[in-house]
Short mmCIF file of C-alpha atoms and ligand atoms in Angstrom, two decimals:
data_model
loop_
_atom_site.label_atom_id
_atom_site.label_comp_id
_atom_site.label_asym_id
_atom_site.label_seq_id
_atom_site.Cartn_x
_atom_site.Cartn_y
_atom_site.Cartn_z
CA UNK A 528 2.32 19.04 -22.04
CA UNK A 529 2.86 16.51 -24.96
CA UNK A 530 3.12 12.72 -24.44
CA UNK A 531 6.70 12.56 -26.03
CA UNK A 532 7.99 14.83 -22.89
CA UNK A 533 6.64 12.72 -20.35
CA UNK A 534 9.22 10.15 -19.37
CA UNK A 535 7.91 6.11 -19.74
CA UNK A 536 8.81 2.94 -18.28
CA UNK A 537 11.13 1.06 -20.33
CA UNK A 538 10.91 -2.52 -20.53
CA UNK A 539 7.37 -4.57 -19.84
CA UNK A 540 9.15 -6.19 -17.07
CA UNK A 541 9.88 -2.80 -15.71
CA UNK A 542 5.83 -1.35 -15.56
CA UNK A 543 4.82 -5.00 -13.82
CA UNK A 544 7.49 -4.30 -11.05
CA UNK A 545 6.77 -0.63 -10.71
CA UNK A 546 3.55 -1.14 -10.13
CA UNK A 547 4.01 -4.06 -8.04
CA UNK A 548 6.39 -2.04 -6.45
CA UNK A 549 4.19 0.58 -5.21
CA UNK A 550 1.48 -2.31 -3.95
CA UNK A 551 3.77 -4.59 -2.52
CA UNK A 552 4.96 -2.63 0.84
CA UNK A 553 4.27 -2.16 4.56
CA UNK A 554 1.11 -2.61 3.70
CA UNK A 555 1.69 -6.28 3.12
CA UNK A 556 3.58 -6.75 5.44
CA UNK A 557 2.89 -4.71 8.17
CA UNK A 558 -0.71 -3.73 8.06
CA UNK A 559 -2.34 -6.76 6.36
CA UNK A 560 -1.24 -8.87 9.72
CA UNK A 561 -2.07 -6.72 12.27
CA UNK A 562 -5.30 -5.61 10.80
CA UNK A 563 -5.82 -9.60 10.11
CA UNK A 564 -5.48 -9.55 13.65
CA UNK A 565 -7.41 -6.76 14.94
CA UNK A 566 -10.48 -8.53 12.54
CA UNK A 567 -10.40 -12.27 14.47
CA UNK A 568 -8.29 -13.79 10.95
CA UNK A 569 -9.83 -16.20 9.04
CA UNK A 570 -12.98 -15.03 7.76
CA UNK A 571 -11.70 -11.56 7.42
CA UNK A 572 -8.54 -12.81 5.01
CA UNK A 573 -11.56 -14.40 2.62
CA UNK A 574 -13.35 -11.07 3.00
CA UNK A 575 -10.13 -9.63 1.75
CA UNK A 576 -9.30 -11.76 -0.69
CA UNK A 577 -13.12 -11.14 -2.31
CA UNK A 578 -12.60 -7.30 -1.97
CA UNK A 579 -9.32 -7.86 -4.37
CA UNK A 580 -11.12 -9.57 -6.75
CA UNK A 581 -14.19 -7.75 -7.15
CA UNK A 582 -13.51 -3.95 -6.12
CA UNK A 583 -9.83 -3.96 -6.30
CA UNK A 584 -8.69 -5.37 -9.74
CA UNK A 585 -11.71 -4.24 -11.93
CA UNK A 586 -10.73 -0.33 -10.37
CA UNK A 587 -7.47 -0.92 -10.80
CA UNK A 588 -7.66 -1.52 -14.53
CA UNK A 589 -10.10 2.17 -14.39
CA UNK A 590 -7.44 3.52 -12.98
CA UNK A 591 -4.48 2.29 -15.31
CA UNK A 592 -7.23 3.42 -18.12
CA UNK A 593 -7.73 6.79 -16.71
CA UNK A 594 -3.75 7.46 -16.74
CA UNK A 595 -2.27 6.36 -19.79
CA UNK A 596 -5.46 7.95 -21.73
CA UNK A 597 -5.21 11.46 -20.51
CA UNK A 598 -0.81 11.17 -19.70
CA UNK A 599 -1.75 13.33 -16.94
CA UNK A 600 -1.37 13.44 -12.84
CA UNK A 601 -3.87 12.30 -11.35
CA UNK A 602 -6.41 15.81 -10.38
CA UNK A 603 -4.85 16.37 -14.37
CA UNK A 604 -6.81 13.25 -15.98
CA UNK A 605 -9.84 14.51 -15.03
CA UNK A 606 -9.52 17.99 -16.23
CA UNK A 607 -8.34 16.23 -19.43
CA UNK A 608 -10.86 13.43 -19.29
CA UNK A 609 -13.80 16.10 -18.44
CA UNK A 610 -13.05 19.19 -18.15
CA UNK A 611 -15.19 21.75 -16.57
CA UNK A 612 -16.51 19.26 -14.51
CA UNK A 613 -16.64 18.40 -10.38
CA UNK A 614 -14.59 15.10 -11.40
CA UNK A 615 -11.38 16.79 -10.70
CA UNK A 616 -12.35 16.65 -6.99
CA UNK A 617 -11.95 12.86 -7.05
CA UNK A 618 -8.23 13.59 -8.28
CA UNK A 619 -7.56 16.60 -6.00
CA UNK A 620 -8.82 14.33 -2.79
CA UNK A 621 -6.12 11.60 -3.68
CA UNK A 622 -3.82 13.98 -3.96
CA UNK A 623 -4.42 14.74 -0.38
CA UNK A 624 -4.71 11.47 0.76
CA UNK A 625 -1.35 10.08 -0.88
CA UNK A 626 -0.24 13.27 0.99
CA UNK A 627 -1.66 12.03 4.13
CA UNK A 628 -0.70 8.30 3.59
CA UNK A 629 3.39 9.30 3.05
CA UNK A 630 3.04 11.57 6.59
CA UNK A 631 2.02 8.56 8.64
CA UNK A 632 3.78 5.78 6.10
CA UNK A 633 6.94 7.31 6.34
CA UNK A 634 7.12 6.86 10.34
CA UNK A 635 6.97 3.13 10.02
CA UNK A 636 9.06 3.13 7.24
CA UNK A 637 11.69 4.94 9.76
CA UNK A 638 11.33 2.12 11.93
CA UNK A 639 12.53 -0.57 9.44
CA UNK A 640 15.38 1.15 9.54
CA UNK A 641 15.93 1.51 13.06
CA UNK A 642 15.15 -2.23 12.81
CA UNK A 643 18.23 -2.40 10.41
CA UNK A 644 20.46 -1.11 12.85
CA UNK A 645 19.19 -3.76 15.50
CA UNK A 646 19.76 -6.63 13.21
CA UNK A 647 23.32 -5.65 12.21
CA UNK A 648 24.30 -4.94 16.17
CA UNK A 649 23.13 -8.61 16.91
CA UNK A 650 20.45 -6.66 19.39
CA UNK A 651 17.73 -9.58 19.41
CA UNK A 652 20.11 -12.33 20.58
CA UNK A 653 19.48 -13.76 23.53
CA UNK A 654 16.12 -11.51 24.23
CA UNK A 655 12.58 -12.93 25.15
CA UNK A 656 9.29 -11.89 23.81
CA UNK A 657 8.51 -9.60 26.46
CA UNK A 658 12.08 -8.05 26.04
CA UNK A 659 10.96 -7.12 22.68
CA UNK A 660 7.77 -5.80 23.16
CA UNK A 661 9.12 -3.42 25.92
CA UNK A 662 12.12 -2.08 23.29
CA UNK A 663 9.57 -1.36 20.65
CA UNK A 664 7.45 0.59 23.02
CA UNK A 665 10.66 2.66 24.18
CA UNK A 666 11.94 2.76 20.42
CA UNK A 667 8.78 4.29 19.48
CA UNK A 668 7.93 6.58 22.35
CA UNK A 669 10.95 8.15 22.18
CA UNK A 670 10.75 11.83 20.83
CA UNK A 671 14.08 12.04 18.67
CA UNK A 672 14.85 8.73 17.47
CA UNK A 673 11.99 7.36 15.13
CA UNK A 674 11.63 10.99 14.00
CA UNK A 675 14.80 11.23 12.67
CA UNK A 676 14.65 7.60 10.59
CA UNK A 677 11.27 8.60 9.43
CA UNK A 678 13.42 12.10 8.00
CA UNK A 679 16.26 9.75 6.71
CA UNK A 680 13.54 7.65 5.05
CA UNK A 681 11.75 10.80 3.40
CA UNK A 682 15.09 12.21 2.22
CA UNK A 683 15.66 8.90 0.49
CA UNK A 684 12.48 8.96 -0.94
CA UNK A 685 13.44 12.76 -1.89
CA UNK A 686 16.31 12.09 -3.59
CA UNK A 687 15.21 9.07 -5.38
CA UNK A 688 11.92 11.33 -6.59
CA UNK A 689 14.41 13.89 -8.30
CA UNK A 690 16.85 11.52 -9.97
CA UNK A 691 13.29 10.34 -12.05
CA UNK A 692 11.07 7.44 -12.65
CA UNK A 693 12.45 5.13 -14.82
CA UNK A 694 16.34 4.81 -13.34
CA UNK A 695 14.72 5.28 -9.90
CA UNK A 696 12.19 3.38 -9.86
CA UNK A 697 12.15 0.42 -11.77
CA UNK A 698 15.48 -0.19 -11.31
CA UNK A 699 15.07 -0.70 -7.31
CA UNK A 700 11.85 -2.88 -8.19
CA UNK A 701 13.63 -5.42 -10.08
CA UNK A 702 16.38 -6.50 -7.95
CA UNK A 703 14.52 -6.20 -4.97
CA UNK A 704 11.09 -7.96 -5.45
CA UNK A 705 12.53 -11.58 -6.17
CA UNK A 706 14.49 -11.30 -3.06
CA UNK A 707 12.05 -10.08 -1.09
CA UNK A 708 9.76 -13.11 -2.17
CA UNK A 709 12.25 -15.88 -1.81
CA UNK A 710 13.16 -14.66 1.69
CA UNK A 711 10.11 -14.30 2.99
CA UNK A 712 8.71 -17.99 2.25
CA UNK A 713 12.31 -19.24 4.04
CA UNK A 714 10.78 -17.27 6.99
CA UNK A 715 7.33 -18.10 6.32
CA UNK A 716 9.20 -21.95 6.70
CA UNK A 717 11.04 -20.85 9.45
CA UNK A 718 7.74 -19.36 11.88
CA UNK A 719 5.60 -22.42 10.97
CA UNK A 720 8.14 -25.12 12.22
CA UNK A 721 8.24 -23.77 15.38
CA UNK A 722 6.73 -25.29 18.42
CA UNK A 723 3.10 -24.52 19.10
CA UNK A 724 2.91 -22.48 15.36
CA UNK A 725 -0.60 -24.70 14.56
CA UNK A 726 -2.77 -22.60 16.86
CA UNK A 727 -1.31 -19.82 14.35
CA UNK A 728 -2.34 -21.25 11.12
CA UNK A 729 -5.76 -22.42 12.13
CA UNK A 730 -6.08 -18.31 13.27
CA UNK A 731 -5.14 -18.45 9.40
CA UNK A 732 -7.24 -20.88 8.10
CA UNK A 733 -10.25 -21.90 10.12
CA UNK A 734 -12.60 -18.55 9.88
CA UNK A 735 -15.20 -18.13 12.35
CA UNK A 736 -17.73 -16.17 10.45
CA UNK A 737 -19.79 -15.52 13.61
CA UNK A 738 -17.22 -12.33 14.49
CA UNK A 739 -17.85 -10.72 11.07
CA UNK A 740 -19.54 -7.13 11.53
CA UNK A 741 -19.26 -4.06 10.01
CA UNK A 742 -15.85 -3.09 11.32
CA UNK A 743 -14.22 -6.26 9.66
CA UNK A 744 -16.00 -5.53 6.67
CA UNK A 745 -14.55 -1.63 6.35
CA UNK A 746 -11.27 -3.14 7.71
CA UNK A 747 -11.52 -5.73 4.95
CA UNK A 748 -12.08 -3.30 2.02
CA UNK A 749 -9.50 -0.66 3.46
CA UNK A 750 -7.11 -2.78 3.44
CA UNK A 751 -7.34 -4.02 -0.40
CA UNK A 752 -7.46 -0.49 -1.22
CA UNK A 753 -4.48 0.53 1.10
CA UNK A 754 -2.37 -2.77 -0.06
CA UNK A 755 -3.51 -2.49 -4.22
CA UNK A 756 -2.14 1.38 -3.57
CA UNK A 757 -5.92 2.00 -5.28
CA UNK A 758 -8.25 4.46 -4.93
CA UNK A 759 -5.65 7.54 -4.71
CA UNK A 760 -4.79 7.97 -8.68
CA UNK A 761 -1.51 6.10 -7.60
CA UNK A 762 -1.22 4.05 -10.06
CA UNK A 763 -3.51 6.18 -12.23
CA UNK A 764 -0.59 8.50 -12.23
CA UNK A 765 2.20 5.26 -12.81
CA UNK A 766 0.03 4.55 -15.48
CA UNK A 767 0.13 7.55 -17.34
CA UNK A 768 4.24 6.70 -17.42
CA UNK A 769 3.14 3.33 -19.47
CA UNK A 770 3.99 2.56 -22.84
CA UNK A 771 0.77 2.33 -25.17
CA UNK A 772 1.40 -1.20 -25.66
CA UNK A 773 1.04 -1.83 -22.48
CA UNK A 774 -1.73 -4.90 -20.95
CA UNK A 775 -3.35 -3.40 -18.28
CA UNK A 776 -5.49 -6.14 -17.66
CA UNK A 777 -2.37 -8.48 -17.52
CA UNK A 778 -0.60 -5.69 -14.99
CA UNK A 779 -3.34 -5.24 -12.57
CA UNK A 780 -3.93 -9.18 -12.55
CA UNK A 781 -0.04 -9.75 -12.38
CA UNK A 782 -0.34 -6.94 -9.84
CA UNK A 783 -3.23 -8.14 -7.93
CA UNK A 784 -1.76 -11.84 -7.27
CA UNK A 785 1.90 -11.05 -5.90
CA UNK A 786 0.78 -8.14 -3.72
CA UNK A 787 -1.80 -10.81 -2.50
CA UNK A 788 0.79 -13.51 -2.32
CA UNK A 789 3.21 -11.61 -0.63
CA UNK A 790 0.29 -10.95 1.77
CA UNK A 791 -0.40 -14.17 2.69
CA UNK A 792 3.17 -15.01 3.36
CA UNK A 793 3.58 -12.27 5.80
CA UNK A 794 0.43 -14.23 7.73
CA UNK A 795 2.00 -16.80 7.63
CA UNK A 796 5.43 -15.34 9.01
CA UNK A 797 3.35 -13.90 11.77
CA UNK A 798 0.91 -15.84 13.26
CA UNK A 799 2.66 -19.31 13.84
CA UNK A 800 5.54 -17.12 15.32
CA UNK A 801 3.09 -14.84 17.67
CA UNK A 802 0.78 -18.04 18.75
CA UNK A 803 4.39 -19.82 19.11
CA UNK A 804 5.41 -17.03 21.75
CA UNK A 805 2.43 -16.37 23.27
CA UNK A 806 2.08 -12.66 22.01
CA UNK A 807 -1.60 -11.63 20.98
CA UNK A 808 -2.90 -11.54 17.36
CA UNK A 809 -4.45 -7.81 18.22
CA UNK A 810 -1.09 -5.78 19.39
CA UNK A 811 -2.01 -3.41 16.76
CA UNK A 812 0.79 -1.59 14.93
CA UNK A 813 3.58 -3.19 16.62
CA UNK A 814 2.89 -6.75 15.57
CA UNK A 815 5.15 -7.19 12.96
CA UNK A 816 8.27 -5.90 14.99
CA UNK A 817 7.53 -7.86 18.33
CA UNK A 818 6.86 -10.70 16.60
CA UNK A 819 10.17 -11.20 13.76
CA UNK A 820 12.86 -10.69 16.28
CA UNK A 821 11.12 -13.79 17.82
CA UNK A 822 11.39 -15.97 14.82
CA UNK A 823 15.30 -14.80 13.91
CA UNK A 824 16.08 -16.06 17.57
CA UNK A 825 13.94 -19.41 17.71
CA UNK A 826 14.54 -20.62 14.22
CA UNK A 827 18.22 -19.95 14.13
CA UNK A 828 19.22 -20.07 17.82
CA UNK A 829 22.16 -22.33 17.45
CA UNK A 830 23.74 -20.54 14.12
CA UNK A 831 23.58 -17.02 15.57
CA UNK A 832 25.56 -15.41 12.77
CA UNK A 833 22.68 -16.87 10.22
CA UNK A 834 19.96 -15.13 12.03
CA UNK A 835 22.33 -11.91 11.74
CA UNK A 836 22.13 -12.40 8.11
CA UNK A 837 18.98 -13.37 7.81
CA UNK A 838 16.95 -10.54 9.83
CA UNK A 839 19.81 -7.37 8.11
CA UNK A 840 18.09 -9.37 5.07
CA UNK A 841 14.93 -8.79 5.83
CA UNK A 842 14.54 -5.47 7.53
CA UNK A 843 16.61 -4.19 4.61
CA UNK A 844 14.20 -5.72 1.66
CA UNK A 845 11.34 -4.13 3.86
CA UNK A 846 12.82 -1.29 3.62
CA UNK A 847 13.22 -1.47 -0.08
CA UNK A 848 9.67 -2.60 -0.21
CA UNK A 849 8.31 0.61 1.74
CA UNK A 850 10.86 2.75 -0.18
CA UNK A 851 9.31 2.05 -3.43
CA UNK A 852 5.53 2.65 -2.31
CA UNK A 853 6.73 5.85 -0.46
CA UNK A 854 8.43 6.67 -3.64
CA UNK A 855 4.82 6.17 -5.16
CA UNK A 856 2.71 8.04 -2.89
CA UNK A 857 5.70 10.85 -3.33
CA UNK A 858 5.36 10.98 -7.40
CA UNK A 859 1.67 11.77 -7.29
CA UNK A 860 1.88 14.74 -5.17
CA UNK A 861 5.39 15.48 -6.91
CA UNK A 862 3.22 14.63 -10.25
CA UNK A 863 0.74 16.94 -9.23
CA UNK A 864 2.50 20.46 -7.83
CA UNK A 865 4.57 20.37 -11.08
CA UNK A 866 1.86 20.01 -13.59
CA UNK A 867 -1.36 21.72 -12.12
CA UNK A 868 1.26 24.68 -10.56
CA UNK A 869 3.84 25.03 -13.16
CA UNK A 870 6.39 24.41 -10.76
CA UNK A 871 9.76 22.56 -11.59
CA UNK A 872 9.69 19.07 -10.67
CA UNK A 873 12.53 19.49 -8.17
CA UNK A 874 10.64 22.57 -6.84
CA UNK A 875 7.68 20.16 -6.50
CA UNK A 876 9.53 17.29 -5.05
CA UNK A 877 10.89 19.69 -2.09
CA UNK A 878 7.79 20.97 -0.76
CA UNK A 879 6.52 17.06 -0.44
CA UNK A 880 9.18 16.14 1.37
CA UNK A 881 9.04 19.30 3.74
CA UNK A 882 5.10 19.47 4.03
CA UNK A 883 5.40 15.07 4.90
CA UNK A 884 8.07 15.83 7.28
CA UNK A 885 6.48 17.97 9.32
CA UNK A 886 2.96 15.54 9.34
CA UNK A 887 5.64 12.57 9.89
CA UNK A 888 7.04 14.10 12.88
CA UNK A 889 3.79 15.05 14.20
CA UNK A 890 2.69 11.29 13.46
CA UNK A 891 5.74 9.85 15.26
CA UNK A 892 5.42 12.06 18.30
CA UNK A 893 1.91 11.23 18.50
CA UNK A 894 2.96 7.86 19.61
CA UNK A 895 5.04 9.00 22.48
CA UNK A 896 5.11 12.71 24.16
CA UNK A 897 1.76 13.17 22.20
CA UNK A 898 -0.33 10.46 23.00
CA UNK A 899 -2.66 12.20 24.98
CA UNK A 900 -3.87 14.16 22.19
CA UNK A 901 -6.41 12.74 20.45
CA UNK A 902 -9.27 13.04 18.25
CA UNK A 903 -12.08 11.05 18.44
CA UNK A 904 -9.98 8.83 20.33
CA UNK A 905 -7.28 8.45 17.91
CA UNK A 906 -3.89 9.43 17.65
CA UNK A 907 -2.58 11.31 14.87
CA UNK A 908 -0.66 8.40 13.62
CA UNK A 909 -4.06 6.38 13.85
CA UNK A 910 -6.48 9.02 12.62
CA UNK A 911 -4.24 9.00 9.43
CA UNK A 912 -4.40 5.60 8.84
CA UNK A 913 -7.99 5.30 9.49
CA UNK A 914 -9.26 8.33 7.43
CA UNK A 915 -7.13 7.24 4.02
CA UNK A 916 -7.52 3.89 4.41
CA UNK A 917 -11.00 3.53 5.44
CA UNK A 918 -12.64 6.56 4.11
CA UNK A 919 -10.80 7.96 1.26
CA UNK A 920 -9.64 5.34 -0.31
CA UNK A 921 -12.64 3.65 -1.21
CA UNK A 922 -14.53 6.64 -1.58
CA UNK A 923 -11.89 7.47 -4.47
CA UNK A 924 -12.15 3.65 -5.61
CA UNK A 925 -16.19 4.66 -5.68
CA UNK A 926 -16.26 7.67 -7.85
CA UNK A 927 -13.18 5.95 -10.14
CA UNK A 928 -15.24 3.03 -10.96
CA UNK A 929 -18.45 5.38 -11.28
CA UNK A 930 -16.15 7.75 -13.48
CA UNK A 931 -15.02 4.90 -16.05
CA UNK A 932 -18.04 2.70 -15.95
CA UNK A 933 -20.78 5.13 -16.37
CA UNK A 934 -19.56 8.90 -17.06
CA UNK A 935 -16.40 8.20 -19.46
CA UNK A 936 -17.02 7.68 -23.55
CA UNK A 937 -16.81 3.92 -24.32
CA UNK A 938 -14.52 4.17 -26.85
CA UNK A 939 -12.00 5.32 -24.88
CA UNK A 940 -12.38 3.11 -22.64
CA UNK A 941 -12.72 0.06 -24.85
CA UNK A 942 -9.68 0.97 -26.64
CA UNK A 943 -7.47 1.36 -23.34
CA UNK A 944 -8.85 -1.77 -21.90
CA UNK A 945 -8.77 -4.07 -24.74
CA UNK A 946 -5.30 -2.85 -25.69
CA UNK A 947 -6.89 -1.52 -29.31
CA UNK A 948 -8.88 -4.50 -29.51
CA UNK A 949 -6.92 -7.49 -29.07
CA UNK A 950 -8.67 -8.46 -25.25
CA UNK A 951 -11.92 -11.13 -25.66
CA UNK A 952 -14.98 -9.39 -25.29
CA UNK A 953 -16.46 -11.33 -22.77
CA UNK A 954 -13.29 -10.49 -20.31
CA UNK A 955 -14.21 -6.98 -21.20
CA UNK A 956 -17.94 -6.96 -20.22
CA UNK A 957 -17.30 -9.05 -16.85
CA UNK A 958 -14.95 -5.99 -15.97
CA UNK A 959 -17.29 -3.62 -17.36
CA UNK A 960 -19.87 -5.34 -15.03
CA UNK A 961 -18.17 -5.30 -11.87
CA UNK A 962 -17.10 -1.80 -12.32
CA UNK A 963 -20.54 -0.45 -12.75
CA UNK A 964 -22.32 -2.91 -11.02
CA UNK A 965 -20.49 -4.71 -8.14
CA UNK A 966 -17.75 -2.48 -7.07
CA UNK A 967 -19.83 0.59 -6.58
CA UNK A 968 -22.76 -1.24 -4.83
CA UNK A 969 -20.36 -3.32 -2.59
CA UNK A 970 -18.36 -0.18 -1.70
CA UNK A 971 -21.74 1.62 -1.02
CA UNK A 972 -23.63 -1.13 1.19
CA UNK A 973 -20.06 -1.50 3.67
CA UNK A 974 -20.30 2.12 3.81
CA UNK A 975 -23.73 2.34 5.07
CA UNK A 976 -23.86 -0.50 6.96
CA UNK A 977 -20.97 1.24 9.22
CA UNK A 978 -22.81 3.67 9.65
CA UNK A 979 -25.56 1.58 11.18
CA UNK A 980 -28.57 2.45 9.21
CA UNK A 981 -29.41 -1.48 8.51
CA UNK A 982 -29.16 -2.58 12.27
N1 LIG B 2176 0.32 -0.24 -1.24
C1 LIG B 2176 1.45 0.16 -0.48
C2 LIG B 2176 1.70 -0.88 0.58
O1 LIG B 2176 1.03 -1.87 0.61
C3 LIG B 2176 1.29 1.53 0.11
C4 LIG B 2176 0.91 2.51 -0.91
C5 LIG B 2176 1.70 2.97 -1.92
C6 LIG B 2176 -0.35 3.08 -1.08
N2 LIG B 2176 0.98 3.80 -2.72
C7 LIG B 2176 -0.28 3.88 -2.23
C8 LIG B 2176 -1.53 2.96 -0.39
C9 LIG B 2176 -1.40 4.56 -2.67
C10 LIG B 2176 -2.64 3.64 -0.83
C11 LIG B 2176 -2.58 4.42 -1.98
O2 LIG B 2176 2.54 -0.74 1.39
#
C-alpha cells in the first residue's frame, strides 16, 4: 500500500469539516445534555470543558500524528509505527469499539429520522409535554419501527461508505455544518425566551461543586472522548486521508472549539425548554426528543407552519450531523477489514453494515421487548454506551498519548506536529507536556478513583 493510492481530502476547508464532521454529532447534541443532566450540570460542563482542553486536544493532535505518518487504518499505524510490538492491540480495540459505538449509535440515529417523519406530518401540534414523553416511550418500545430507521440509517451510511471519502464525505460536511450552527442558536434563542427558561440556565451556569464524585468525573471524561470521536483511531484513520500540508494543531483546535460550541448550544436548547415544561434534567436518553417538540410548539405556537419548517429543519440537519459521524465510525472498521484482510473495500463495507445491523437491532429491541435482559443492570443499548464511552475510549486515549509521548521516535513526531518545522517550539513542548504528563495521569487517577481505591 503506497501513499499515492490512498485517496485524500481535497481542499483545507474540506479536512476541518470532515473532521468536525465526525465530532460534531449525536453526541453533541444528544448525549452531552442528557449526560449534563444525569451529572447535576454546572460543575460537570466545566469538568468537561477541562477534559477537552487537557486530555482531548493534546490526544487528538497524537492521533492526527499517528495517521498521516504511517497512511494506515488505525490497528495498521501501529504495525507500521512499531511493528512486532503489543501496540497494535490499542488499534485492534478501537476497531472494536467504533464497531460497538455504530451498533448502539445507529439506533438513535434511526430515531432522528422517525423524528423527521413527525415534523413533516405536523405530529407535535397541539401536544403537551406529557403527550410527548408517552409517544417517545411507545416509538421506542416498539419492536419493528425504530429497528427499521436504525437499518435505513445504516444503509445510508452503507452506501455513502462505498461511493468514497472525499465526494462522500466532505461534501455532506460543508453544506451541512453552517446550517446546522445557525439553526441551532435561533433555537437556542427560541428555548431561552420562554417562560420560566432561567431555572434552566442557572442548571447551566451556577455549578454546585458539592455533587461532584467519581461518576461525574468518568461521565465528564467519557463524554469528551465520545463527543472529540477520540480515543478509537477515528480520526487517526481520517487523518491518514490528510494532505501533508496539513495543520494538525490548527484542525484539532478548530475541531475542538465548534464540537464544543455546538455543545453548549444544545444546553442551551435544552435546559431552558425542559425547566420551562417542567420535564426533569435526568430523563436519560430521551431528553433531547421530549424536550424539542416542546420548544417547536411554545416558541412558534401562533405561526404553526414556521414550527413545521423549523423542526423538518432540524431533525433533518441532526440527521446529517449523525450521518457523518456514523459514516466515521463506519470508515475505520471499513478502513480496517480492507487493509489488514485484503478484502475489497466494498467487500469490507458490507460486512460492517451487516455485523452493526444485527448489534443495532439487538440495541433497539433492548429498549422495548428486551428490557428485561440485562447485564449488570444495563441494557444492551446502555451497556454499549457505557463500555465505549467510559472504558474504551479513554483507555485508547491512555495508551495513544503514552504511544506518541513516550514510545514513538521524536522526530517523527516533531516533524508531524510542527508541520516540518514551521509550529513555535514552546506550543510544541506544552503539547508534548500534557501528552506525557497530564493526559495520562488525569486519565489514570479518574480511573482509579472509580474504582474506589482512594475512598
Ligand atoms: N463524536 C461523534 C458525536 O459526537 C460520534 C463519533 C463519531 C464517535 N466517531 C466517533 C465517538 C469515534 C467516539 C469515537 O456524535
Amino acid at each position: 500500500m503506497t501513499k499515492n493510492n490512498r485517496a485524500n481530502f481535497g481542499s483545507k476547508l474540506g479536512v476541518i469539516l470532515a473532521s468536525a464532521g465526525s465530532a460534531v454529532g449525536l453526541g453533541n447534541i444528544w448525549r452531552f445534555p442528557f449526560e449534563t443532566g444525569n451529572h447535576g450540570g454546572a460543575a460537570f460542563i466545566l469538568i468537561y470543558l477541562g477534559c477537552v482542553l487537557f486530555f482531548g486536544i493534546p490526544i487528538m493532535v497524537a492521533e492526527f500524528s499517528i495517521g498521516r505518518h504511517s497512511r494506515a487504518n488505525t490497528a495498521g499505524a501501529y504495525r507500521i509505527l512499531a511493528p512486532g510490538t503489543q501496540w497494535r492491540w490499542v488499534g485492534r480495540m478501537g476497531v472494536l469499539a467504533g464497531f460497538l459505538i455504530l451498533g448502539y449509535y445507529s439506533v438513535v440515529a434511526g430515531w432522528t429520522l422517525e423524528y423527521i417523519v413527525q415534523a413533516a406530518t405536523n405530529a407535535f401540534a397541539g401536544q403537551s409535554a406529557n403527550d410527548f414523553i408517552a409517544s417517545f416511550n411507545g416509538f421506542v418500545s416498539n419492536p419493528w419501527r425504530p429497528a427499521l430507521w436504525m437499518i435505513v440509517f445504516m444503509l445510508m451510511t452503507h452506501f455513502i461508505i462505498v461511493k468514497g471519502v472525499e465526494r462522500g464525505i466532505e461534501k455532506s460536511a460543508k453544506i451541512m455544518m453552517p446550517m446546522l450552527f445557525i439553526l441551532l442558536i435561533v433555537l437556542a434563542v427560541c428555548s431561552i425566551s420562554l417562560p420560566g427558561a432561567g431555572a434552566g440556565i442557572e442548571f447551566l451556569l451556577k455549578p454546585d461543586f458539592s455533587k461532584v464524585n467519581g461518576n461525574v468525573l468518568l461521565g465528564a471524561m467519557g463524554q469528551a472522548f465520545f463527543s472529540l470521536s477520540l480515543g478509537m483511531g477515528c480520526l487517526c484513520t481520517y487523518a491518514s486521508y490528510f494532505r501533508n500540508d496539513t495543520n494538525l494543531t490548527k484542525t484539532a483546535l478548530n475541531v475542538g472549539w465548534i464540537d464544543t460550541m455546538v455543545a453548549i448550544l444544545a444546553g442551551f436548547i435544552i435546559f431552558p425548554a425542559a425547566f420551562s415544561v417542567g420535564i426533569q434534567p435526568d430523563a436519560g436518553p430521551s431528553l433531547l426528543f421530549i424536550t424539542l417538540p416542546n420548544v417547536f410548539q411554545q416558541a412558534f405556537g401562533n405561526l404553526p407552519w414556521l414550527a413545521v419548517i423549523l423542526s423538518i429543519m432540524f431533525y433533518v440537519l441532526l440527521a446529517l450531523a449523525a450521518l457523518t459521524s456514523t459514516i466515521s465510525l463506519h470508515e475505520v472498521v471499513t478502513a480496517y477489514l480492507h487493509e489488514e484482510f485484503n478484502l475489497t473495500r466494498g467487500r469490507a463495507a458490507k460486512l460492517v453494515t451487516a455485523g452493526c445491523t444485527v448489534l443495532g437491532v439487538l440495541c433497539s429491541l433492548s429498549l422495548g421487548v428486551g428490557k428485561e435482559l440485562t447485564i449488570f443492570g444495563l441494557t444492551l443499548f446502555d451497556l454499549f454506551d457505557f463500555v465505549t464511552a467510559k472504558i474504551m475510549l479513554p483507555l485508547g486515549g491512555f495508551f495513544i498519548a503514552i504511544f506518541t509521548g513516550w514510545y514513538l521516535d521524536k522526530r517523527i513526531v516533531w516533524e508531524e506536529v510542527s508541520n516540518n518545522g514551521t509550529l513555535p517550539k514552546a506550543i510544541y513542548r506544552t503539547w508534548l507536556f500534557l501528552l506525557k504528563y497530564i493526559a495520562p495521569i488525569g486519565i489514570g487517577f479518574i480511573f482509579i478513583n472509580e474504582l474506589g481505591f482512594l475512598k
